Coordinates of N, CA and C in Angstrom, one line a residue:
M1 N -3.9 20.6 23.8 CA -4.6 20.5 23.7 C -6.2 19.7 24.0
Y2 N -6.2 19.2 23.2 CA -7.0 18.0 23.0 C -7.0 16.8 23.9
G3 N -5.9 17.1 25.2 CA -5.6 15.9 25.8 C -4.1 15.3 25.4
I4 N -3.9 15.2 24.3 CA -2.9 14.2 23.7 C -1.3 15.0 23.5
C5 N -0.4 14.5 24.1 CA 0.4 15.1 24.2 C 1.6 14.4 22.8
K6 N 2.1 15.3 22.2 CA 2.9 15.1 21.3 C 3.6 15.9 20.3
T7 N 4.1 15.2 19.6 CA 4.9 15.9 18.6 C 4.8 16.1 17.6
Y8 N 4.8 17.6 17.4 CA 4.3 18.3 15.8 C 5.0 18.7 15.1
R9 N 5.0 18.3 13.6 CA 6.1 19.3 12.5 C 6.0 20.7 12.6
T10 N 7.1 21.6 12.8 CA 7.2 23.4 12.3 C 7.5 23.5 11.3
T11 N 7.0 24.6 11.0 CA 7.5 25.6 9.9 C 7.6 26.4 11.3
S12 N 8.4 27.9 10.1 CA 9.0 28.9 10.6 C 7.8 29.9 12.1
H13 N 6.7 29.5 11.3 CA 5.3 30.0 12.4 C 4.3 29.2 12.5
S14 N 4.5 27.8 12.3 CA 3.5 27.5 12.7 C 3.8 26.0 13.0
K15 N 2.6 25.1 13.8 CA 2.9 23.7 13.9 C 1.8 22.8 13.6
Y16 N 2.1 21.7 12.8 CA 1.2 21.2 12.5 C 1.1 19.6 12.5
D17 N -0.1 18.7 12.2 CA 0.0 17.4 12.4 C -1.4 16.8 11.2
L18 N -0.5 17.5 9.8 CA -1.5 17.2 8.5 C -1.3 15.5 7.9
K19 N -1.8 14.9 8.3 CA -1.4 13.9 7.5 C -2.9 13.2 6.6
T20 N -2.3 12.5 5.9 CA -3.5 11.9 4.4 C -3.0 10.8 3.5
H21 N -3.9 9.8 3.6 CA -3.2 8.3 3.0 C -3.8 8.8 1.3
L22 N -2.4 8.2 0.4 CA -3.1 9.2 -1.4 C -3.1 7.6 -1.5
V23 N -4.3 7.2 -2.9 CA -4.2 5.9 -3.6 C -3.6 6.7 -4.8
F24 N -3.2 6.3 -5.6 CA -3.4 6.5 -7.2 C -2.7 5.3 -8.3
L25 N -3.4 5.1 -9.4 CA -2.9 3.8 -10.3 C -2.4 4.6 -11.7
P26 N -1.1 3.6 -12.5 CA -1.1 4.0 -13.4 C -2.6 4.1 -14.5
K27 N -2.2 4.5 -15.9 CA -3.6 4.8 -16.5 C -3.9 3.3 -17.1
Y28 N -5.0 3.0 -17.3 CA -5.8 2.1 -17.5 C -5.6 0.8 -16.5
R29 N -5.3 1.3 -15.3 CA -4.9 0.2 -14.6 C -4.0 -0.8 -14.8
K30 N -3.0 -0.3 -15.3 CA -1.9 -1.6 -16.3 C -1.2 -1.7 -14.8
R31 N -1.0 -3.5 -14.9 CA 0.0 -3.9 -13.7 C 1.1 -4.2 -14.6
V32 N 2.2 -2.4 -14.4 CA 3.6 -1.9 -14.6 C 4.5 -1.7 -13.2
L33 N 3.9 -1.8 -12.4 CA 4.4 -1.3 -11.5 C 5.5 -2.3 -10.7
I34 N 6.4 -3.8 -11.4 CA 7.1 -4.6 -11.1 C 8.4 -4.6 -11.7
G35 N 8.9 -4.9 -10.3 CA 11.1 -4.9 -11.1 C 11.2 -3.9 -11.0
H36 N 11.7 -3.5 -11.9 CA 12.6 -2.2 -11.8 C 11.9 -1.5 -11.9
V37 N 10.6 -1.4 -12.9 CA 9.6 -0.7 -13.0 C 9.4 0.1 -11.5
G38 N 8.8 -0.7 -10.7 CA 8.3 -0.3 -9.1 C 9.1 -0.1 -8.4
I39 N 10.3 -0.8 -8.2 CA 11.1 0.1 -7.5 C 11.7 1.6 -7.9
K40 N 11.8 1.6 -9.4 CA 12.1 3.2 -9.6 C 11.0 3.8 -9.4
I41 N 9.6 3.7 -9.5 CA 8.6 4.9 -8.7 C 8.9 4.7 -7.7
R42 N 9.3 3.8 -7.0 CA 9.4 3.6 -5.4 C 10.6 5.0 -5.0
D43 N 11.3 4.9 -5.4 CA 12.8 5.6 -5.5 C 12.0 7.2 -5.9
L44 N 11.4 7.5 -7.2 CA 11.1 8.8 -7.9 C 9.9 9.6 -6.6
I45 N 9.0 8.6 -6.2 CA 8.6 9.3 -5.1 C 8.9 8.9 -3.5
R46 N 10.0 8.8 -3.0 CA 10.8 9.3 -2.3 C 11.6 10.5 -2.6
Q47 N 12.1 10.7 -3.6 CA 13.1 12.2 -3.9 C 12.2 13.2 -3.9
I48 N 10.5 12.6 -4.7 CA 9.9 14.4 -4.7 C 9.1 14.6 -3.6
C49 N 9.0 13.5 -2.4 CA 9.0 13.9 -1.2 C 9.3 14.8 -0.3
T50 N 10.7 14.3 -0.4 CA 11.8 14.4 0.8 C 11.7 16.0 0.3
G51 N 12.3 16.8 -1.4 CA 12.0 17.8 -2.1 C 11.1 18.3 -1.4
I52 N 10.2 18.4 -1.0 CA 8.8 19.6 -1.1 C 8.6 19.3 0.7
D53 N 9.3 18.8 1.2 CA 9.4 18.6 3.0 C 7.9 17.7 3.2
V54 N 7.7 16.8 2.4 CA 6.6 15.8 2.6 C 7.2 14.3 3.9
E55 N 6.6 14.2 4.6 CA 7.4 13.0 5.1 C 6.2 11.9 5.2
I56 N 7.1 10.6 4.2 CA 6.6 9.4 3.9 C 6.8 8.4 5.1
I57 N 5.4 8.0 6.0 CA 4.4 7.2 6.9 C 5.3 6.1 6.9
S58 N 4.7 5.7 5.6 CA 4.3 4.4 5.5 C 3.7 4.3 3.4
G59 N 3.7 3.2 3.0 CA 3.8 3.4 1.6 C 3.9 1.7 1.1
K60 N 3.4 1.7 -0.2 CA 3.2 0.3 -0.4 C 3.1 0.7 -2.2
V61 N 4.0 -0.2 -3.0 CA 4.2 0.1 -4.8 C 3.4 -1.0 -5.0
A62 N 2.3 -1.5 -5.4 CA 1.4 -2.7 -6.2 C 2.1 -2.9 -7.5
P63 N 1.7 -4.3 -7.9 CA 1.6 -4.1 -9.8 C 0.7 -3.2 -10.4
D64 N -0.3 -2.7 -9.4 CA -1.5 -1.6 -10.3 C -2.1 -0.6 -9.6
Y65 N -1.0 -0.7 -8.8 CA -1.3 1.1 -7.6 C -0.6 1.4 -6.7
V66 N -0.7 2.3 -6.1 CA 0.8 3.1 -5.1 C -0.7 3.5 -3.8
H67 N -0.3 3.0 -2.6 CA -0.1 3.6 -1.9 C 0.5 4.8 -1.0
I68 N 0.3 6.0 -0.1 CA 1.5 6.2 0.7 C 0.6 7.2 1.8
F69 N 1.0 7.3 2.7 CA 0.5 7.9 3.7 C 1.8 8.9 4.3
V70 N 1.7 10.0 4.1 CA 1.6 11.3 4.8 C 1.7 12.4 5.5
S71 N 2.3 12.7 5.9 CA 2.5 14.0 6.3 C 2.7 14.9 5.8
Y72 N 2.6 16.6 5.6 CA 2.4 17.6 4.5 C 2.4 18.4 5.1
P73 N 3.2 19.6 4.9 CA 3.0 20.6 5.5 C 1.8 21.6 5.3
P74 N 1.3 22.6 6.3 CA 0.6 23.5 5.7 C -0.1 23.9 4.2
Y75 N 1.4 24.5 3.8 CA 1.5 25.8 2.6 C 1.2 24.5 1.8
L76 N 1.0 23.3 1.8 CA 1.0 23.0 0.7 C -0.1 22.2 0.0
S77 N -1.0 22.1 -0.6 CA -2.4 21.8 -0.9 C -2.5 20.3 -1.5
I78 N -3.2 19.2 -1.0 CA -3.3 17.7 -1.5 C -3.3 17.8 -3.2
S79 N -3.8 18.9 -3.7 CA -3.7 18.6 -4.9 C -2.7 18.8 -5.7
D80 N -1.3 20.0 -5.0 CA -0.3 20.3 -5.5 C 0.3 19.1 -5.3
L81 N 0.3 18.6 -3.8 CA 1.4 17.1 -3.7 C 1.3 16.1 -4.7
M82 N -0.2 15.9 -5.0 CA -0.5 14.9 -6.1 C 0.4 15.5 -7.7
Q83 N -0.2 16.4 -7.7 CA 0.4 17.2 -9.1 C 1.9 16.9 -9.5
K84 N 3.0 17.0 -8.2 CA 4.2 17.3 -8.2 C 4.5 15.9 -8.1
I85 N 4.1 14.6 -8.0 CA 4.8 13.4 -7.2 C 4.1 12.8 -8.7
K86 N 2.9 12.8 -9.3 CA 2.5 12.1 -10.5 C 3.0 13.0 -11.5
G87 N 3.3 14.1 -11.5 CA 3.7 15.0 -12.7 C 5.4 14.6 -13.0
K88 N 6.3 14.9 -11.8 CA 7.8 14.5 -11.5 C 7.7 13.1 -12.3
S89 N 6.7 11.9 -11.7 CA 7.3 10.8 -11.6 C 6.5 10.2 -13.1
S90 N 6.0 10.7 -13.3 CA 5.7 10.2 -14.7 C 6.6 10.6 -16.0
Y91 N 7.0 12.0 -15.8 CA 7.9 12.5 -17.1 C 9.4 11.0 -16.6
K92 N 9.8 11.2 -15.4 CA 11.1 10.0 -15.3 C 11.2 9.0 -16.0
I93 N 9.9 8.4 -15.5 CA 9.5 6.9 -16.0 C 9.5 6.7 -17.2
L94 N 9.1 7.9 -18.3 CA 8.9 7.0 -19.3 C 10.0 7.7 -20.4
G95 N 10.6 8.8 -19.8 CA 12.1 8.6 -20.2 C 13.5 7.7 -19.4
S96 N 13.2 6.9 -18.5 CA 14.1 5.7 -18.4 C 13.5 4.4 -18.7
F97 N 12.0 3.8 -18.8 CA 11.8 2.7 -19.7 C 10.8 3.3 -21.0
S98 N 12.2 2.7 -22.0 CA 11.7 3.2 -23.4 C 9.9 2.7 -23.5
Y99 N 9.5 1.3 -23.3 CA 8.9 0.6 -23.8 C 7.8 0.9 -23.5
L100 N 8.0 1.8 -21.9 CA 6.5 2.2 -21.3 C 5.8 3.3 -22.1
R101 N 6.7 4.0 -23.3 CA 6.4 5.4 -23.8 C 5.3 4.5 -25.1
K102 N 5.3 3.5 -25.4 CA 4.6 2.3 -26.4 C 2.9 2.0 -25.6
V103 N 3.2 1.7 -24.5 CA 1.5 1.3 -23.7 C 0.8 2.6 -23.3
F104 N 1.8 3.5 -23.0 CA 1.2 4.8 -22.4 C 1.5 6.0 -23.0
W105 N 0.6 5.9 -24.5 CA 1.0 7.2 -25.7 C 0.2 8.0 -24.6
G106 N 0.9 9.1 -25.3 CA 0.2 10.7 -25.0 C 0.8 11.2 -23.9
R107 N 2.1 10.2 -23.1 CA 3.1 11.0 -22.0 C 2.2 10.7 -21.1
H108 N 1.2 10.0 -20.5 CA 0.3 9.8 -19.7 C 0.4 8.7 -18.7
F109 N 0.7 8.9 -17.9 CA 1.5 7.3 -17.0 C 1.0 7.0 -16.1
W110 N 0.2 7.8 -14.9 CA -1.0 8.1 -13.8 C -2.2 8.2 -14.6
A111 N -3.4 7.9 -14.0 CA -4.5 7.9 -13.9 C -5.3 9.4 -13.7
R112 N -6.0 9.6 -14.2 CA -6.0 11.2 -14.2 C -6.5 11.2 -12.6
G113 N -7.1 10.3 -11.8 CA -7.6 11.0 -10.7 C -6.7 10.5 -9.7
Y114 N -7.1 10.3 -8.3 CA -6.7 10.2 -6.7 C -7.3 9.8 -5.7
L115 N -7.1 9.1 -4.7 CA -7.6 9.0 -3.5 C -7.0 9.8 -2.5
A116 N -7.6 10.1 -1.9 CA -7.0 11.1 -0.5 C -7.8 11.2 0.6
V117 N -7.8 10.5 1.6 CA -8.7 10.4 3.1 C -7.5 11.3 4.2
S118 N -8.3 12.3 5.1 CA -7.2 12.5 5.7 C -7.4 11.6 7.3
S119 N -7.0 11.9 8.3 CA -6.1 11.0 8.7 C -5.9 11.9 9.8
G120 N -6.2 11.8 11.4 CA -6.3 12.5 12.1 C -6.0 11.9 13.5
N121 N -6.1 12.4 14.8 CA -5.9 11.5 16.1 C -7.6 11.7 16.9
I122 N -7.9 12.9 16.5 CA -9.5 13.6 17.4 C -10.6 13.6 16.2
T123 N -11.6 13.1 17.3 CA -13.1 13.2 16.5 C -13.7 14.7 15.7
D124 N -14.5 14.5 14.9 CA -15.4 15.7 14.9 C -16.1 16.4 16.1
E125 N -16.6 15.0 16.8 CA -17.5 15.2 17.7 C -16.0 16.0 18.9
M126 N -14.8 15.1 19.4 CA -14.3 16.2 20.2 C -13.5 18.0 19.5
V127 N -13.7 18.2 18.2 CA -13.3 19.4 18.1 C -14.7 20.6 18.3
Q128 N -15.8 19.9 18.1 CA -17.1 20.7 18.2 C -17.1 20.6 19.6
E129 N -16.9 19.7 20.4 CA -16.9 20.2 21.9 C -15.9 21.2 22.5
Y130 N -14.5 20.9 22.2 CA -14.0 22.0 21.9 C -14.4 23.3 21.8
I131 N -14.5 23.6 20.7 CA -15.2 25.2 20.0 C -16.7 25.2 20.9

């Protein structure tokens, strides 16, 4: 269709290549994603994404933020994806490391927002020309 032959991911009724770059932070941008906490967060994000058919292409857990580049299915919105990742990981990380409950009172580990930037192999001009 756009001149590039590639492999698409599939569901029972669709083929897709939806990718996005996501960035999110701990509340107050505290530098707590180090050592065992950082490793546990990385593993939790991998488990959560695997469970909802999201493929992590690359990622980084820094002391005060997380970057992940993911391929996600069309039936899953980015806001639902972030809700699942942040909600489940927050619950499990605060349960595993009791000292973090004092740092992040109110049972909120992650800051409220996130950054999502879509990615693709074609430009807006290519789509408009095709249409």
